[in-house]
Amino acid sequence: MRDRFEEYERRGIQIVAIYGQGFGAVRKLAEREQFPFPVVVDEDRAVIRAYGVYVRINVESWNMARPSTVVIDGAGIVRFVFVGKNQLEWPTHEMVFAALEAAKPPVEPAG
């Protein structure tokens, strides 16, 4: 999302990254990657567990979250959920934008 961050901002979308790791590891990652959006530390993994994306152990990961994108509108309604099957699978920007467009209320004709 970083590579099209300005487009997300133009569309009124606020991005927050949540990492289920310790503060030190997340701080190093955020400094290295220079994310243009807030990064939240979920050290006890409560958030990733609540969203059902926590993976205790499998072939490719241990004690972490699957790559996930959750779009929540201003009313707190979840409008889009994507959970990757592996650590490299993410939704396309177009998938996220299409979900947001579909969630918009219809425009009433003037008159």
PDB file of C-alpha atoms in Angstrom:
ATOM      1  CA  MET A   1       0.000   0.000   0.000  1.00  0.00           C
ATOM      2  CA  ARG A   2       2.995   2.209   0.474  1.00  0.00           C
ATOM      3  CA  ASP A   3       3.632   2.349  -3.274  1.00  0.00           C
ATOM      4  CA  ARG A   4       0.193   3.922  -3.881  1.00  0.00           C
ATOM      5  CA  PHE A   5      -0.210   5.670  -0.539  1.00  0.00           C
ATOM      6  CA  GLU A   6      -1.044   9.045  -2.126  1.00  0.00           C
ATOM      7  CA  GLU A   7      -3.915   7.480  -4.071  1.00  0.00           C
ATOM      8  CA  TYR A   8      -5.300   5.947  -0.874  1.00  0.00           C
ATOM      9  CA  GLU A   9      -5.093   9.360   0.798  1.00  0.00           C
ATOM     10  CA  ARG A  10      -6.861  11.039  -2.138  1.00  0.00           C
ATOM     11  CA  ARG A  11      -9.689   8.547  -1.713  1.00  0.00           C
ATOM     12  CA  GLY A  12      -9.951   9.409   1.979  1.00  0.00           C
ATOM     13  CA  ILE A  13      -8.544   6.081   3.146  1.00  0.00           C
ATOM     14  CA  GLN A  14      -6.479   5.969   6.326  1.00  0.00           C
ATOM     15  CA  ILE A  15      -3.988   3.120   6.499  1.00  0.00           C
ATOM     16  CA  VAL A  16      -2.732   1.604   9.742  1.00  0.00           C
ATOM     17  CA  ALA A  17      -0.305  -1.327   9.789  1.00  0.00           C
ATOM     18  CA  ILE A  18      -0.565  -3.749  12.707  1.00  0.00           C
ATOM     19  CA  TYR A  19       2.371  -6.025  13.462  1.00  0.00           C
ATOM     20  CA  GLY A  20       2.105  -8.901  15.926  1.00  0.00           C
ATOM     21  CA  GLN A  21       5.696  -8.708  17.064  1.00  0.00           C
ATOM     22  CA  GLY A  22       7.702  -7.116  19.843  1.00  0.00           C
ATOM     23  CA  PHE A  23       8.258  -3.370  19.961  1.00  0.00           C
ATOM     24  CA  GLY A  24      11.962  -3.597  19.070  1.00  0.00           C
ATOM     25  CA  ALA A  25      11.377  -5.701  15.969  1.00  0.00           C
ATOM     26  CA  VAL A  26       8.527  -3.488  14.761  1.00  0.00           C
ATOM     27  CA  ARG A  27      10.537  -0.329  15.400  1.00  0.00           C
ATOM     28  CA  LYS A  28      13.439  -1.668  13.308  1.00  0.00           C
ATOM     29  CA  LEU A  29      11.052  -2.651  10.520  1.00  0.00           C
ATOM     30  CA  ALA A  30       9.315   0.750  10.543  1.00  0.00           C
ATOM     31  CA  GLU A  31      12.640   2.603  10.504  1.00  0.00           C
ATOM     32  CA  ARG A  32      13.971   0.458   7.669  1.00  0.00           C
ATOM     33  CA  GLU A  33      10.820   0.595   5.561  1.00  0.00           C
ATOM     34  CA  GLN A  34       9.914   4.252   6.264  1.00  0.00           C
ATOM     35  CA  PHE A  35       6.174   3.610   6.140  1.00  0.00           C
ATOM     36  CA  PRO A  36       4.147   6.771   5.381  1.00  0.00           C
ATOM     37  CA  PHE A  37       1.357   5.558   7.699  1.00  0.00           C
ATOM     38  CA  PRO A  38       1.090   4.656  11.396  1.00  0.00           C
ATOM     39  CA  VAL A  39       2.438   1.311  12.564  1.00  0.00           C
ATOM     40  CA  VAL A  40       0.869  -0.319  15.625  1.00  0.00           C
ATOM     41  CA  VAL A  41       2.634  -2.893  17.786  1.00  0.00           C
ATOM     42  CA  ASP A  42       0.424  -5.849  18.756  1.00  0.00           C
ATOM     43  CA  GLU A  43       2.991  -7.594  20.940  1.00  0.00           C
ATOM     44  CA  ASP A  44       0.491  -9.872  22.692  1.00  0.00           C
ATOM     45  CA  ARG A  45      -1.183 -10.541  19.323  1.00  0.00           C
ATOM     46  CA  ALA A  46      -4.640  -9.665  20.677  1.00  0.00           C
ATOM     47  CA  VAL A  47      -5.658  -7.761  17.539  1.00  0.00           C
ATOM     48  CA  ILE A  48      -4.480 -10.371  15.066  1.00  0.00           C
ATOM     49  CA  ARG A  49      -6.210 -13.052  17.123  1.00  0.00           C
ATOM     50  CA  ALA A  50      -9.432 -11.004  17.216  1.00  0.00           C
ATOM     51  CA  TYR A  51      -9.403 -10.733  13.425  1.00  0.00           C
ATOM     52  CA  GLY A  52      -8.731 -14.453  13.041  1.00  0.00           C
ATOM     53  CA  VAL A  53      -5.431 -14.118  11.170  1.00  0.00           C
ATOM     54  CA  TYR A  54      -3.080 -15.421  13.859  1.00  0.00           C
ATOM     55  CA  VAL A  55      -1.005 -18.481  12.937  1.00  0.00           C
ATOM     56  CA  ARG A  56       0.579 -20.358  15.821  1.00  0.00           C
ATOM     57  CA  ILE A  57       2.721 -22.549  13.592  1.00  0.00           C
ATOM     58  CA  ASN A  58       2.708 -23.850  10.037  1.00  0.00           C
ATOM     59  CA  VAL A  59       5.196 -24.662   7.300  1.00  0.00           C
ATOM     60  CA  GLU A  60       6.175 -21.063   6.575  1.00  0.00           C
ATOM     61  CA  SER A  61       5.498 -19.120   9.749  1.00  0.00           C
ATOM     62  CA  TRP A  62       5.530 -19.291  13.505  1.00  0.00           C
ATOM     63  CA  ASN A  63       3.603 -17.140  15.968  1.00  0.00           C
ATOM     64  CA  MET A  64       2.581 -14.446  13.491  1.00  0.00           C
ATOM     65  CA  ALA A  65      -0.278 -13.181  11.356  1.00  0.00           C
ATOM     66  CA  ARG A  66      -1.170 -14.084   7.835  1.00  0.00           C
ATOM     67  CA  PRO A  67      -0.884 -11.080   5.514  1.00  0.00           C
ATOM     68  CA  SER A  68      -4.275  -9.425   5.801  1.00  0.00           C
ATOM     69  CA  THR A  69      -6.125  -6.354   4.671  1.00  0.00           C
ATOM     70  CA  VAL A  70      -9.279  -5.247   6.455  1.00  0.00           C
ATOM     71  CA  VAL A  71     -11.206  -2.178   5.301  1.00  0.00           C
ATOM     72  CA  ILE A  72     -13.414  -0.598   7.953  1.00  0.00           C
ATOM     73  CA  ASP A  73     -15.605   2.358   7.056  1.00  0.00           C
ATOM     74  CA  GLY A  74     -16.219   5.467   9.167  1.00  0.00           C
ATOM     75  CA  ALA A  75     -19.187   3.788  10.867  1.00  0.00           C
ATOM     76  CA  GLY A  76     -17.006   0.879  11.997  1.00  0.00           C
ATOM     77  CA  ILE A  77     -18.460  -1.578   9.478  1.00  0.00           C
ATOM     78  CA  VAL A  78     -16.037  -4.063   7.939  1.00  0.00           C
ATOM     79  CA  ARG A  79     -16.347  -3.600   4.172  1.00  0.00           C
ATOM     80  CA  PHE A  80     -13.570  -5.814   2.850  1.00  0.00           C
ATOM     81  CA  VAL A  81     -11.415  -8.638   4.205  1.00  0.00           C
ATOM     82  CA  PHE A  82      -8.517 -10.339   2.497  1.00  0.00           C
ATOM     83  CA  VAL A  83      -6.397 -12.976   4.222  1.00  0.00           C
ATOM     84  CA  GLY A  84      -3.396 -14.304   2.331  1.00  0.00           C
ATOM     85  CA  LYS A  85      -2.813 -18.032   2.027  1.00  0.00           C
ATOM     86  CA  ASN A  86       0.911 -17.465   2.524  1.00  0.00           C
ATOM     87  CA  GLN A  87       3.281 -14.664   3.526  1.00  0.00           C
ATOM     88  CA  LEU A  88       3.550 -13.335  -0.039  1.00  0.00           C
ATOM     89  CA  GLU A  89      -0.135 -13.118  -0.927  1.00  0.00           C
ATOM     90  CA  TRP A  90      -1.771  -9.684  -0.687  1.00  0.00           C
ATOM     91  CA  PRO A  91      -4.826  -8.171  -2.381  1.00  0.00           C
ATOM     92  CA  THR A  92      -4.314  -5.921  -5.367  1.00  0.00           C
ATOM     93  CA  HIS A  93      -4.977  -2.227  -4.951  1.00  0.00           C
ATOM     94  CA  GLU A  94      -7.787  -2.601  -7.458  1.00  0.00           C
ATOM     95  CA  MET A  95      -9.489  -5.196  -5.239  1.00  0.00           C
ATOM     96  CA  VAL A  96      -9.410  -2.792  -2.289  1.00  0.00           C
ATOM     97  CA  PHE A  97     -10.606   0.188  -4.358  1.00  0.00           C
ATOM     98  CA  ALA A  98     -13.444  -1.872  -5.898  1.00  0.00           C
ATOM     99  CA  ALA A  99     -14.611  -2.942  -2.434  1.00  0.00           C
ATOM    100  CA  LEU A 100     -14.644   0.674  -1.282  1.00  0.00           C
ATOM    101  CA  GLU A 101     -16.606   1.790  -4.325  1.00  0.00           C
ATOM    102  CA  ALA A 102     -19.146  -0.997  -3.791  1.00  0.00           C
ATOM    103  CA  ALA A 103     -19.609   0.096  -0.173  1.00  0.00           C
ATOM    104  CA  LYS A 104     -20.455   3.680  -1.045  1.00  0.00           C
ATOM    105  CA  PRO A 105     -24.131   4.594  -0.678  1.00  0.00           C
ATOM    106  CA  PRO A 106     -25.926   5.201  -3.964  1.00  0.00           C
ATOM    107  CA  VAL A 107     -26.130   8.798  -5.103  1.00  0.00           C
ATOM    108  CA  GLU A 108     -29.706  10.092  -5.188  1.00  0.00           C
ATOM    109  CA  PRO A 109     -30.634  11.815  -8.465  1.00  0.00           C
ATOM    110  CA  ALA A 110     -31.281  15.539  -8.093  1.00  0.00           C
ATOM    111  CA  GLY A 111     -34.739  16.687  -8.644  1.00  0.00           C
TER     112      GLY A 111
END
